[in-house]
Tab-separated table of C-alpha atoms in Angstrom:
chain	number	residue	atom	x	y	z
A	3	UNK	CA	71.632	156.713	72.547
A	4	UNK	CA	73.691	155.032	75.356
A	5	UNK	CA	73.013	156.034	79.139
A	6	UNK	CA	75.331	158.816	80.609
A	7	UNK	CA	78.505	157.744	81.648
A	8	UNK	CA	78.891	157.238	85.318
A	9	UNK	CA	80.953	159.345	87.006
A	10	UNK	CA	82.595	158.500	90.657
A	11	UNK	CA	81.296	160.681	93.451
A	12	UNK	CA	81.131	160.881	96.754
A	13	UNK	CA	78.825	162.343	100.099
A	14	UNK	CA	78.809	162.862	103.587
A	15	UNK	CA	76.262	162.465	106.013
A	16	UNK	CA	77.034	164.842	109.227
A	17	UNK	CA	75.193	163.587	111.959
A	18	UNK	CA	75.099	164.690	115.738
A	19	UNK	CA	73.156	164.214	118.805
A	20	UNK	CA	71.079	167.237	119.869
A	21	UNK	CA	72.345	168.454	123.207
A	22	UNK	CA	68.802	169.211	124.695
A	23	UNK	CA	67.276	165.921	124.384
A	24	UNK	CA	70.167	163.521	122.271
A	25	UNK	CA	67.933	163.461	119.580
A	26	UNK	CA	69.748	162.385	116.175
A	27	UNK	CA	70.273	165.240	113.949
A	28	UNK	CA	71.841	165.062	110.144
A	29	UNK	CA	72.844	168.204	107.969
A	30	UNK	CA	71.286	168.290	104.759
A	31	UNK	CA	71.635	170.982	102.225
A	32	UNK	CA	69.215	172.512	99.344
A	33	UNK	CA	70.673	172.663	96.114
A	34	UNK	CA	70.486	175.700	93.701
A	35	UNK	CA	67.182	175.907	91.594
A	36	UNK	CA	69.304	177.139	88.992
A	37	UNK	CA	71.587	173.731	88.674
A	38	UNK	CA	71.037	171.671	85.698
A	39	UNK	CA	71.388	168.588	87.744
A	40	UNK	CA	68.814	168.279	90.544
A	41	UNK	CA	68.245	171.683	90.997
A	42	UNK	CA	66.167	172.828	94.134
A	43	UNK	CA	66.593	169.398	95.491
A	44	UNK	CA	67.922	168.349	99.051
A	45	UNK	CA	70.989	166.384	99.568
A	46	UNK	CA	73.697	165.706	101.760
A	47	UNK	CA	76.963	167.445	101.043
A	48	UNK	CA	79.030	165.700	98.166
A	49	UNK	CA	80.305	165.791	94.561
A	50	UNK	CA	82.219	163.979	91.609
A	51	UNK	CA	85.702	162.995	92.160
A	52	UNK	CA	88.047	165.436	90.518
A	53	UNK	CA	91.267	164.800	88.684
A	54	UNK	CA	93.436	165.963	91.458
A	55	UNK	CA	91.828	164.333	94.180
A	56	UNK	CA	94.001	160.987	93.988
A	57	UNK	CA	97.217	163.344	94.764
A	58	UNK	CA	95.626	164.553	98.247
A	59	UNK	CA	97.468	163.336	101.140
A	60	UNK	CA	95.171	162.088	104.210
A	61	UNK	CA	95.109	160.658	107.433
A	62	UNK	CA	93.856	157.118	107.118
A	63	UNK	CA	91.099	155.447	105.215
A	64	UNK	CA	87.757	155.343	105.830
A	65	UNK	CA	86.208	152.881	108.140
A	66	UNK	CA	84.857	149.516	105.966
A	67	UNK	CA	85.026	146.031	106.434
A	68	UNK	CA	87.769	144.362	104.437
A	69	UNK	CA	85.117	142.851	101.732
A	70	UNK	CA	83.888	146.756	101.220
A	71	UNK	CA	87.187	147.858	101.161
A	72	UNK	CA	87.984	145.440	98.369
A	73	UNK	CA	85.197	146.519	96.221
A	74	UNK	CA	84.816	150.849	97.416
A	75	UNK	CA	88.191	151.636	99.189
A	76	UNK	CA	90.558	153.843	97.872
A	77	UNK	CA	92.851	151.475	96.320
A	78	UNK	CA	89.930	150.754	93.745
A	79	UNK	CA	89.044	154.265	93.223
A	80	UNK	CA	91.687	156.521	94.117
A	81	UNK	CA	91.183	159.983	95.461
A	82	UNK	CA	87.466	158.853	96.303
A	83	UNK	CA	87.798	159.687	100.184
A	84	UNK	CA	89.754	162.858	99.404
A	85	UNK	CA	86.725	163.719	97.038
A	86	UNK	CA	84.235	163.346	99.689
A	87	UNK	CA	86.089	165.443	102.194
A	88	UNK	CA	87.092	168.100	99.698
A	89	UNK	CA	83.239	168.656	99.070
A	90	UNK	CA	82.102	168.519	102.395
A	91	UNK	CA	84.853	171.468	103.282
A	92	UNK	CA	83.765	173.372	100.016
A	93	UNK	CA	79.964	172.995	100.736
A	94	UNK	CA	80.001	173.655	104.476
A	95	UNK	CA	83.645	174.351	105.784
A	96	UNK	CA	83.507	171.367	107.882
A	97	UNK	CA	86.958	169.059	107.713
A	98	UNK	CA	88.013	166.542	110.343
A	99	UNK	CA	91.337	166.666	111.007
A	100	UNK	CA	93.584	165.449	114.116
A	101	UNK	CA	95.181	168.861	114.658
A	102	UNK	CA	91.915	170.746	115.717
A	103	UNK	CA	91.720	170.849	119.280
A	104	UNK	CA	88.408	172.164	121.555
A	105	UNK	CA	89.251	175.461	119.953
A	106	UNK	CA	90.568	176.675	116.836
A	107	UNK	CA	93.004	179.944	116.717
A	108	UNK	CA	91.991	183.041	114.726
A	109	UNK	CA	94.721	182.728	112.284
A	110	UNK	CA	93.798	178.687	111.609
A	111	UNK	CA	90.115	179.871	110.981
A	112	UNK	CA	91.020	182.760	108.844
A	113	UNK	CA	93.396	179.872	106.810
A	114	UNK	CA	90.642	177.432	106.563
A	115	UNK	CA	88.245	180.027	104.917
A	116	UNK	CA	90.956	181.245	102.775
A	117	UNK	CA	91.458	177.515	101.538
A	118	UNK	CA	87.702	177.122	101.286
A	119	UNK	CA	87.253	180.106	99.080
A	120	UNK	CA	90.285	178.985	96.808
A	121	UNK	CA	88.931	175.475	96.059
A	122	UNK	CA	85.473	177.489	95.368
A	123	UNK	CA	86.910	179.852	93.173
A	124	UNK	CA	89.963	178.157	91.573
A	125	UNK	CA	89.469	174.330	91.964
A	126	UNK	CA	92.572	172.078	92.512
A	127	UNK	CA	93.288	169.706	95.293
A	128	UNK	CA	92.313	169.929	98.809
A	129	UNK	CA	96.124	169.425	99.570
A	130	UNK	CA	97.248	172.279	97.717
A	131	UNK	CA	94.502	174.396	98.960
A	132	UNK	CA	95.594	173.618	102.800
A	133	UNK	CA	99.477	173.615	102.005
A	134	UNK	CA	101.096	175.944	104.769
A	135	UNK	CA	98.333	175.554	107.325
A	136	UNK	CA	99.652	172.701	109.048
A	137	UNK	CA	96.356	170.360	109.005
A	138	UNK	CA	96.177	166.938	106.980
A	139	UNK	CA	92.800	165.802	106.173
A	140	UNK	CA	91.256	162.672	108.532
A	141	UNK	CA	89.934	160.207	106.296
A	142	UNK	CA	89.546	157.790	109.459
A	143	UNK	CA	86.581	159.625	110.514
A	144	UNK	CA	84.303	158.537	107.622
A	145	UNK	CA	82.134	155.416	107.906
A	146	UNK	CA	81.223	153.964	104.845
A	147	UNK	CA	77.485	154.045	104.632
A	148	UNK	CA	76.212	152.566	100.708
A	149	UNK	CA	76.875	152.915	97.090
A	150	UNK	CA	74.022	154.226	94.749
A	151	UNK	CA	74.183	154.746	91.160
A	152	UNK	CA	71.924	157.307	89.532
A	153	UNK	CA	69.155	155.805	87.215
A	154	UNK	CA	70.013	155.058	83.567
A	155	UNK	CA	67.311	157.507	82.055
A	156	UNK	CA	69.212	160.820	83.388
A	157	UNK	CA	71.522	162.886	81.417
A	158	UNK	CA	73.975	163.021	84.300
A	159	UNK	CA	75.088	159.961	86.368
A	160	UNK	CA	77.179	159.283	89.196
A	161	UNK	CA	78.275	156.074	91.037
A	162	UNK	CA	77.940	157.253	94.427
A	163	UNK	CA	79.208	156.298	97.830
A	164	UNK	CA	78.034	157.608	100.912
A	165	UNK	CA	79.846	158.077	104.250
A	166	UNK	CA	78.830	158.789	107.758
A	167	UNK	CA	80.565	161.385	109.684
A	168	UNK	CA	80.164	162.144	113.431
A	169	UNK	CA	80.258	165.903	113.912
A	170	UNK	CA	79.071	167.186	117.621
A	171	UNK	CA	78.126	170.782	118.087
A	172	UNK	CA	81.037	170.829	120.474
A	173	UNK	CA	83.581	170.689	117.273
A	174	UNK	CA	85.486	173.959	116.367
A	175	UNK	CA	84.353	174.239	113.290
A	176	UNK	CA	80.426	173.999	112.085
A	177	UNK	CA	78.529	173.806	108.722
A	178	UNK	CA	78.313	177.100	107.213
A	179	UNK	CA	76.642	177.717	103.736
A	180	UNK	CA	78.044	180.062	101.367
A	181	UNK	CA	75.558	181.024	98.370
A	182	UNK	CA	76.263	179.515	95.029
A	183	UNK	CA	75.891	176.127	93.972
A	184	UNK	CA	73.532	175.655	97.589
A	185	UNK	CA	70.892	177.944	98.957
A	186	UNK	CA	70.571	176.412	102.452
A	187	UNK	CA	71.460	173.750	105.003
A	188	UNK	CA	70.229	172.696	108.247
A	189	UNK	CA	70.638	170.331	111.334
A	190	UNK	CA	67.379	168.376	111.123
A	191	UNK	CA	66.018	165.017	112.754
A	192	UNK	CA	65.514	162.206	110.240
A	193	UNK	CA	61.734	161.859	110.723
A	194	UNK	CA	61.371	165.734	110.435
A	195	UNK	CA	62.792	165.412	107.099
A	196	UNK	CA	60.774	162.741	105.953
A	197	UNK	CA	57.885	164.327	106.980
A	198	UNK	CA	58.923	167.194	105.113
A	199	UNK	CA	59.131	164.994	101.992
A	200	UNK	CA	55.839	163.588	102.468
A	201	UNK	CA	54.089	166.284	102.667
A	202	UNK	CA	55.467	168.076	99.424
A	203	UNK	CA	57.731	170.618	101.099
A	204	UNK	CA	60.933	169.028	99.810
A	205	UNK	CA	62.287	166.799	96.866
A	206	UNK	CA	64.845	164.263	97.413
A	207	UNK	CA	66.402	161.208	95.850
A	208	UNK	CA	65.938	157.806	96.831
A	209	UNK	CA	69.304	157.476	98.445
A	210	UNK	CA	68.821	160.429	100.769
A	211	UNK	CA	65.335	158.568	101.629
A	212	UNK	CA	66.699	155.200	102.412
A	213	UNK	CA	69.416	156.803	104.506
A	214	UNK	CA	66.939	158.916	106.409
A	215	UNK	CA	64.218	155.763	106.973
A	216	UNK	CA	67.322	153.851	108.191
A	217	UNK	CA	68.771	156.308	110.414
A	218	UNK	CA	65.162	157.309	112.212
A	219	UNK	CA	64.291	153.438	112.779
A	220	UNK	CA	68.061	152.193	113.824
A	221	UNK	CA	70.500	155.217	114.239
A	222	UNK	CA	73.853	155.429	112.626
A	223	UNK	CA	75.394	152.314	114.616
A	224	UNK	CA	72.989	149.791	114.736
A	225	UNK	CA	71.734	150.950	111.338
A	226	UNK	CA	74.908	150.133	109.388
A	227	UNK	CA	74.113	146.926	107.686
A	228	UNK	CA	70.806	148.271	106.455
A	229	UNK	CA	72.831	151.449	104.998
A	230	UNK	CA	75.245	149.610	103.380
A	231	UNK	CA	73.071	146.776	101.539
A	232	UNK	CA	69.935	148.804	100.470
A	233	UNK	CA	68.606	145.056	99.753
A	234	UNK	CA	65.164	146.064	100.170
A	235	UNK	CA	65.354	149.235	98.177
A	236	UNK	CA	64.581	146.902	94.834
A	237	UNK	CA	61.919	145.922	92.410
A	238	UNK	CA	63.585	142.961	90.734
A	239	UNK	CA	65.849	144.345	88.643
A	240	UNK	CA	65.145	147.797	89.020
A	241	UNK	CA	66.162	150.241	91.851
A	242	UNK	CA	63.096	151.459	93.692
A	243	UNK	CA	63.269	155.030	92.504
A	244	UNK	CA	60.557	156.925	94.752
A	245	UNK	CA	61.500	160.579	94.305
A	246	UNK	CA	58.040	161.547	95.615
A	247	UNK	CA	55.697	159.785	97.976
A	248	UNK	CA	53.450	157.504	96.081
A	249	UNK	CA	55.567	157.771	92.437
A	250	UNK	CA	57.767	154.764	91.803
A	251	UNK	CA	59.811	155.310	88.474
A	252	UNK	CA	60.477	152.082	86.289
A	253	UNK	CA	62.630	153.415	83.284
A	254	UNK	CA	62.645	151.199	80.390
A	255	UNK	CA	64.467	150.816	77.491
A	256	UNK	CA	62.608	151.812	74.581
A	257	UNK	CA	62.852	152.365	70.831
A	258	UNK	CA	62.556	156.226	71.126
A	259	UNK	CA	63.884	159.799	69.763
A	260	UNK	CA	67.521	160.763	70.730
A	261	UNK	CA	68.836	161.733	73.091
A	262	UNK	CA	66.438	159.811	75.287
A	263	UNK	CA	66.818	155.977	75.295
A	264	UNK	CA	64.447	155.246	78.009
A	265	UNK	CA	60.640	155.677	78.560
A	266	UNK	CA	59.627	155.755	82.300
A	267	UNK	CA	56.505	153.904	83.507
A	268	UNK	CA	55.188	154.791	86.783
A	269	UNK	CA	53.669	152.983	89.966
A	270	UNK	CA	51.153	155.267	91.164
A	271	UNK	CA	49.719	154.930	94.613
A	272	UNK	CA	50.782	153.651	97.977
A	273	UNK	CA	48.603	150.534	98.201
A	274	UNK	CA	46.542	150.230	95.616
A	275	UNK	CA	48.334	151.443	92.061
A	276	UNK	CA	48.124	151.828	88.627
A	277	UNK	CA	50.562	151.582	85.805
A	278	UNK	CA	51.061	154.050	83.707
A	279	UNK	CA	52.706	154.239	80.111
A	280	UNK	CA	54.320	150.819	80.351
A	281	UNK	CA	56.111	151.538	77.054
A	282	UNK	CA	58.768	149.175	76.343
A	283	UNK	CA	58.299	146.523	73.177
A	284	UNK	CA	61.578	144.312	73.842
A	285	UNK	CA	61.076	141.129	75.522
A	286	UNK	CA	63.862	141.763	77.941
A	287	UNK	CA	62.515	144.911	79.240
A	288	UNK	CA	59.148	143.425	79.529
A	289	UNK	CA	60.377	140.455	81.389
A	290	UNK	CA	62.114	143.053	83.974
A	291	UNK	CA	59.040	145.095	84.283
A	292	UNK	CA	56.900	141.721	85.051
A	293	UNK	CA	59.114	140.832	87.708
A	294	UNK	CA	58.901	144.687	88.997
A	295	UNK	CA	55.297	144.308	89.247
A	296	UNK	CA	55.143	141.122	91.150
A	297	UNK	CA	57.352	142.341	93.528
A	298	UNK	CA	55.704	145.544	93.996
A	299	UNK	CA	52.547	143.129	94.598
A	300	UNK	CA	54.301	141.872	97.207
A	301	UNK	CA	55.239	144.424	98.935
A	302	UNK	CA	51.623	145.792	99.146
A	303	UNK	CA	51.637	148.032	95.744
A	304	UNK	CA	49.401	145.798	93.384
A	305	UNK	CA	48.647	147.706	90.159
A	306	UNK	CA	44.626	147.354	89.345
A	307	UNK	CA	44.854	148.990	85.856
A	308	UNK	CA	47.289	150.278	83.341
A	309	UNK	CA	46.802	154.155	82.464
A	310	UNK	CA	48.094	155.734	79.148
A	311	UNK	CA	48.940	159.124	78.546
A	312	UNK	CA	48.804	158.706	75.001
A	313	UNK	CA	49.220	156.434	72.197
A	314	UNK	CA	52.545	156.757	70.623
A	315	UNK	CA	54.523	153.293	70.439
A	316	UNK	CA	57.120	154.057	72.991
A	317	UNK	CA	54.463	154.433	75.427
A	318	UNK	CA	52.373	151.271	74.690
A	319	UNK	CA	54.795	148.741	73.680
A	320	UNK	CA	54.399	146.246	77.040
A	321	UNK	CA	50.549	146.978	77.371
A	322	UNK	CA	49.561	143.294	75.677
A	323	UNK	CA	52.399	141.727	77.612
A	324	UNK	CA	51.021	143.302	81.228
A	325	UNK	CA	47.256	142.996	80.557
A	326	UNK	CA	47.903	139.350	79.561
A	327	UNK	CA	49.965	138.494	82.435
A	328	UNK	CA	48.048	140.452	85.310
A	329	UNK	CA	44.351	140.612	83.931
A	330	UNK	CA	44.298	144.482	84.280
A	331	UNK	CA	41.825	146.916	82.220
A	332	UNK	CA	43.611	149.325	79.847
A	333	UNK	CA	42.261	152.851	80.469
A	334	UNK	CA	43.042	155.961	77.974
A	335	UNK	CA	41.158	159.055	76.541
A	336	UNK	CA	38.733	158.298	73.909
A	337	UNK	CA	40.852	160.111	71.310
A	338	UNK	CA	43.909	157.616	72.328
A	339	UNK	CA	41.284	154.689	72.364
A	340	UNK	CA	40.522	155.416	68.804
A	341	UNK	CA	44.039	155.544	67.774
A	342	UNK	CA	44.881	152.453	69.447
A	343	UNK	CA	42.770	150.107	67.638
A	344	UNK	CA	45.363	150.552	65.112
A	345	UNK	CA	47.734	148.863	67.181
A	346	UNK	CA	45.740	145.887	68.210
A	347	UNK	CA	44.958	147.663	71.968
A	348	UNK	CA	41.395	147.629	72.908
A	349	UNK	CA	40.694	150.014	75.842
A	350	UNK	CA	38.400	148.790	78.398
A	351	UNK	CA	37.529	152.131	80.133
A	352	UNK	CA	38.011	156.124	78.945
A	353	UNK	CA	39.771	158.670	81.320
A	354	UNK	CA	38.464	162.273	80.594
A	355	UNK	CA	39.093	165.513	81.944
A	356	UNK	CA	37.629	166.231	85.649
A	357	UNK	CA	37.615	162.647	86.687
A	358	UNK	CA	38.915	162.162	89.936
A	359	UNK	CA	40.235	158.336	90.899
A	360	UNK	CA	40.815	157.310	94.678
A	361	UNK	CA	43.652	154.802	94.903
A	362	UNK	CA	43.430	153.235	98.405
A	363	UNK	CA	46.670	152.771	100.629
A	364	UNK	CA	48.365	154.229	103.537
A	365	UNK	CA	47.891	157.198	102.649
A	366	UNK	CA	45.141	157.209	100.288
A	367	UNK	CA	45.870	158.985	97.059
A	368	UNK	CA	43.357	161.254	95.058
A	369	UNK	CA	44.456	161.671	91.324
A	370	UNK	CA	43.295	164.028	89.053
A	371	UNK	CA	43.041	163.391	85.202
A	372	UNK	CA	43.803	166.472	83.226
A	373	UNK	CA	43.400	166.569	79.438
A	374	UNK	CA	46.659	168.131	77.779
A	375	UNK	CA	46.345	168.087	74.122
A	376	UNK	CA	49.437	169.451	71.849
A	377	UNK	CA	51.536	166.610	71.667
A	378	UNK	CA	48.899	164.203	70.678
A	379	UNK	CA	44.908	164.718	70.722
A	380	UNK	CA	44.191	162.487	73.606
A	381	UNK	CA	47.396	163.348	75.549
A	382	UNK	CA	46.669	163.084	79.427
A	383	UNK	CA	48.620	164.029	82.608
A	384	UNK	CA	47.682	162.819	85.996
A	385	UNK	CA	48.174	164.900	89.235
A	386	UNK	CA	48.177	164.287	92.845
A	387	UNK	CA	47.384	167.633	94.274
A	388	UNK	CA	48.343	166.713	97.820
A	389	UNK	CA	51.999	166.050	97.306
A	390	UNK	CA	52.029	168.129	94.304
A	391	UNK	CA	53.396	165.279	91.942
A	392	UNK	CA	52.275	165.653	88.354
A	393	UNK	CA	53.033	162.493	85.762
A	394	UNK	CA	53.491	164.615	82.856
A	395	UNK	CA	53.680	161.922	79.890
A	396	UNK	CA	55.410	164.276	77.173
A	397	UNK	CA	54.287	167.201	77.792
A	398	UNK	CA	57.411	168.248	78.959
A	399	UNK	CA	61.044	166.431	78.579
A	400	UNK	CA	63.657	165.702	81.350
A	401	UNK	CA	65.931	164.855	78.548
A	402	UNK	CA	65.836	165.898	74.957
A	403	UNK	CA	62.457	168.047	73.536
A	404	UNK	CA	59.066	167.498	72.793
A	405	UNK	CA	57.931	167.293	69.257
A	406	UNK	CA	54.852	168.858	68.293
A	407	UNK	CA	54.288	166.715	64.815
A	408	UNK	CA	51.165	167.989	62.726
A	409	UNK	CA	48.437	166.703	62.138
A	410	UNK	CA	48.364	164.564	65.446
A	411	UNK	CA	50.278	167.675	66.969
A	412	UNK	CA	48.738	170.733	67.318
A	413	UNK	CA	50.840	173.971	68.468
A	414	UNK	CA	48.064	176.227	69.823
A	415	UNK	CA	46.700	173.155	72.054
A	416	UNK	CA	50.095	172.379	73.524
A	417	UNK	CA	50.867	176.068	74.692
A	418	UNK	CA	47.656	176.286	75.902
A	419	UNK	CA	48.348	172.854	77.956
A	420	UNK	CA	51.781	174.152	79.032
A	421	UNK	CA	49.603	177.147	80.508
A	422	UNK	CA	46.879	175.083	82.491
A	423	UNK	CA	49.358	172.951	84.192
A	424	UNK	CA	51.556	176.053	85.067
A	425	UNK	CA	48.318	177.239	86.534
A	426	UNK	CA	47.938	174.346	88.837
A	427	UNK	CA	51.522	175.136	90.327
A	428	UNK	CA	52.862	171.556	90.342
A	429	UNK	CA	55.797	170.772	92.933
A	430	UNK	CA	57.536	167.900	90.518
A	431	UNK	CA	57.200	167.069	86.860
A	432	UNK	CA	57.891	163.356	85.893
A	433	UNK	CA	58.235	163.468	82.392
A	434	UNK	CA	58.019	160.147	80.284
A	435	UNK	CA	61.590	160.804	79.142
A	436	UNK	CA	64.585	161.920	81.508
A	437	UNK	CA	64.443	162.961	85.550
A	438	UNK	CA	61.749	164.563	87.568
A	439	UNK	CA	61.781	168.558	87.269
A	440	UNK	CA	61.489	170.314	90.322
A	441	UNK	CA	59.559	173.486	90.643
A	442	UNK	CA	56.736	172.610	88.066
A	443	UNK	CA	55.366	175.944	87.470
A	444	UNK	CA	58.906	177.788	86.625
A	445	UNK	CA	59.922	174.753	84.326
A	446	UNK	CA	56.425	174.619	82.640
A	447	UNK	CA	56.494	178.953	82.151
A	448	UNK	CA	60.035	178.651	80.964
A	449	UNK	CA	59.429	176.377	77.970
A	450	UNK	CA	56.311	178.083	77.193
A	451	UNK	CA	58.568	181.165	77.111
A	452	UNK	CA	61.064	179.139	74.809
A	453	UNK	CA	58.415	177.958	72.408
A	454	UNK	CA	56.810	181.622	71.908
A	455	UNK	CA	60.399	182.896	71.456
A	456	UNK	CA	60.640	180.530	68.706
A	457	UNK	CA	57.412	181.095	67.063
A	458	UNK	CA	58.486	184.831	67.097
A	459	UNK	CA	61.672	183.958	65.206
A	460	UNK	CA	60.136	182.063	62.611
A	461	UNK	CA	57.496	184.921	62.153
A	462	UNK	CA	59.927	187.048	61.315
A	463	UNK	CA	62.101	185.055	59.295
A	464	UNK	CA	59.061	184.337	57.172
A	465	UNK	CA	58.323	187.980	56.980
A	466	UNK	CA	61.945	188.436	55.618
A	467	UNK	CA	60.988	186.359	52.721
A	468	UNK	CA	62.144	182.824	53.938
A	469	UNK	CA	58.938	181.106	52.988
A	470	UNK	CA	59.905	177.524	52.598
A	471	UNK	CA	60.909	175.075	55.485
A	472	UNK	CA	64.291	174.599	53.872
A	473	UNK	CA	64.887	178.242	54.349
A	474	UNK	CA	63.476	178.651	57.377
A	475	UNK	CA	65.580	175.584	59.162
A	476	UNK	CA	68.866	177.735	59.464
A	477	UNK	CA	67.332	180.758	60.120
A	478	UNK	CA	65.533	179.176	63.441
A	479	UNK	CA	67.782	176.373	64.016
A	480	UNK	CA	71.339	177.912	62.960
A	481	UNK	CA	73.907	175.290	64.533
A	482	UNK	CA	71.380	172.289	64.245
A	483	UNK	CA	72.729	168.715	64.126
A	484	UNK	CA	71.567	167.387	60.808
A	485	UNK	CA	70.322	164.132	62.102
A	486	UNK	CA	68.015	166.658	63.964
A	487	UNK	CA	66.543	168.441	61.021
A	488	UNK	CA	63.481	166.323	59.768
A	489	UNK	CA	61.922	166.721	63.642
A	490	UNK	CA	63.079	170.411	63.636
A	491	UNK	CA	61.411	170.904	60.096
A	492	UNK	CA	58.264	169.223	61.898
A	493	UNK	CA	58.112	172.041	64.731
A	494	UNK	CA	58.617	174.958	62.215
A	495	UNK	CA	55.777	173.576	60.360
A	496	UNK	CA	53.570	173.133	63.642
A	497	UNK	CA	54.471	176.560	64.535
A	498	UNK	CA	53.560	177.906	60.901
A	499	UNK	CA	50.445	176.186	61.078
A	500	UNK	CA	49.489	178.056	64.402
A	501	UNK	CA	50.492	181.535	62.991
A	502	UNK	CA	47.976	180.723	59.746
A	503	UNK	CA	51.196	180.649	57.546
A	504	UNK	CA	51.531	177.631	55.063
A	505	UNK	CA	55.432	176.930	53.842
A	506	UNK	CA	55.658	177.029	50.266
A	507	UNK	CA	57.343	173.765	50.100
A	508	UNK	CA	55.341	171.661	52.496
A	509	UNK	CA	53.014	168.953	51.389
A	510	UNK	CA	53.724	167.216	54.587
A	511	UNK	CA	50.488	166.119	56.261
A	512	UNK	CA	51.367	162.961	58.126
A	513	UNK	CA	53.232	162.199	61.246
A	514	UNK	CA	56.957	161.163	61.732
């Protein structure tokens, strides 16, 4: 399945100088954990371009060079600046306009509040919401600050432009968060925000981290060239997606189960690193991975070994190529090592439950090895307890679903593994397929509940006389895409075996 369609979007970085000491502060928000995309993450106010945005009348255009204007300006993406201001107004109540003096009349304040609620409740254009108030949004206050695209392994993708907006504490409108898509917002120094991320208190996306780092080091004026280029944020052909400290995601196109089209390889560590699940068998993807690893080594993150979560082909496709190129040992669970022999891969050392591996660096990382069978007998997860980051392999999916396929797959072990990892209370799960998942314990318990509910449906349908896989399929999956029927049958079989029931029409014993 092709990667998700890119949607144009825009975000606004409000900044000010704190009155007490003139320290730089930015305003960031936390998204609701209930949101499907980046739920619980910290971000800057923003969102997607709406169909009504191009009709919004603005005062001027954002500040950018002529070259940047040719590439990113409103005439290339009509309504982009309007989208930035509309989203800012909806999420924070802030709206730059030339008509505001140092004070804001009560009548106008109430009118702006009503306009904001109109947009939140009913949508539409910013111009329509502001009609009759006598104000015009001022785009000249926006300063272009870079362009980032959502990585290809995510189901929702954006082509996002960031803008800086100076918003002093003396401005008549100040940010106010209304409950809904956002749960909080705060003024914070860039360094304080980075420290919260490093210590595992928040999760945020690489573009936010890049902006925070540049602002912390150079400020909003001198830092503009670095904000706009982001040249140092690459590993070869990959953007450097480090969603959590010491976890760099390298999404590789692989022959895998739809809707996923990628398997995430990971570089784990801050100096000395390990490469987890180099999965792609495609030559061009392997070449890109080798280039990324060479660049990572140049940047001080040289891999010392290859670790495997399990033996399935979409997780091991580049193992031989990477081992040959860098002379790296391959480590896996003994049950995985046994199955890898059929793929011509010899394991150099074993990874077993209870081991802790020390990865040197600034800071160092202590990685615990966790045996999580169910999807595969030798399935492993890797846990950095200091930051709460868990490399989950195929324990969970950020896109699609996890297949439990007997006899290698065993439902009882899988449910036990979900509970055991939930008990560790991980902050962020890094699946092999799809984006990271925030609030790991909640995600795991939600998945566990879903699996148990399905098993009860199967048990009830079987007791009602639906004793074959063909008869159970429409009872358990009433709206199933016919193309997914073979995998759904395997899921039903796994649950039946867990319940101690044998379907009347099953002579299936192999794996898909």
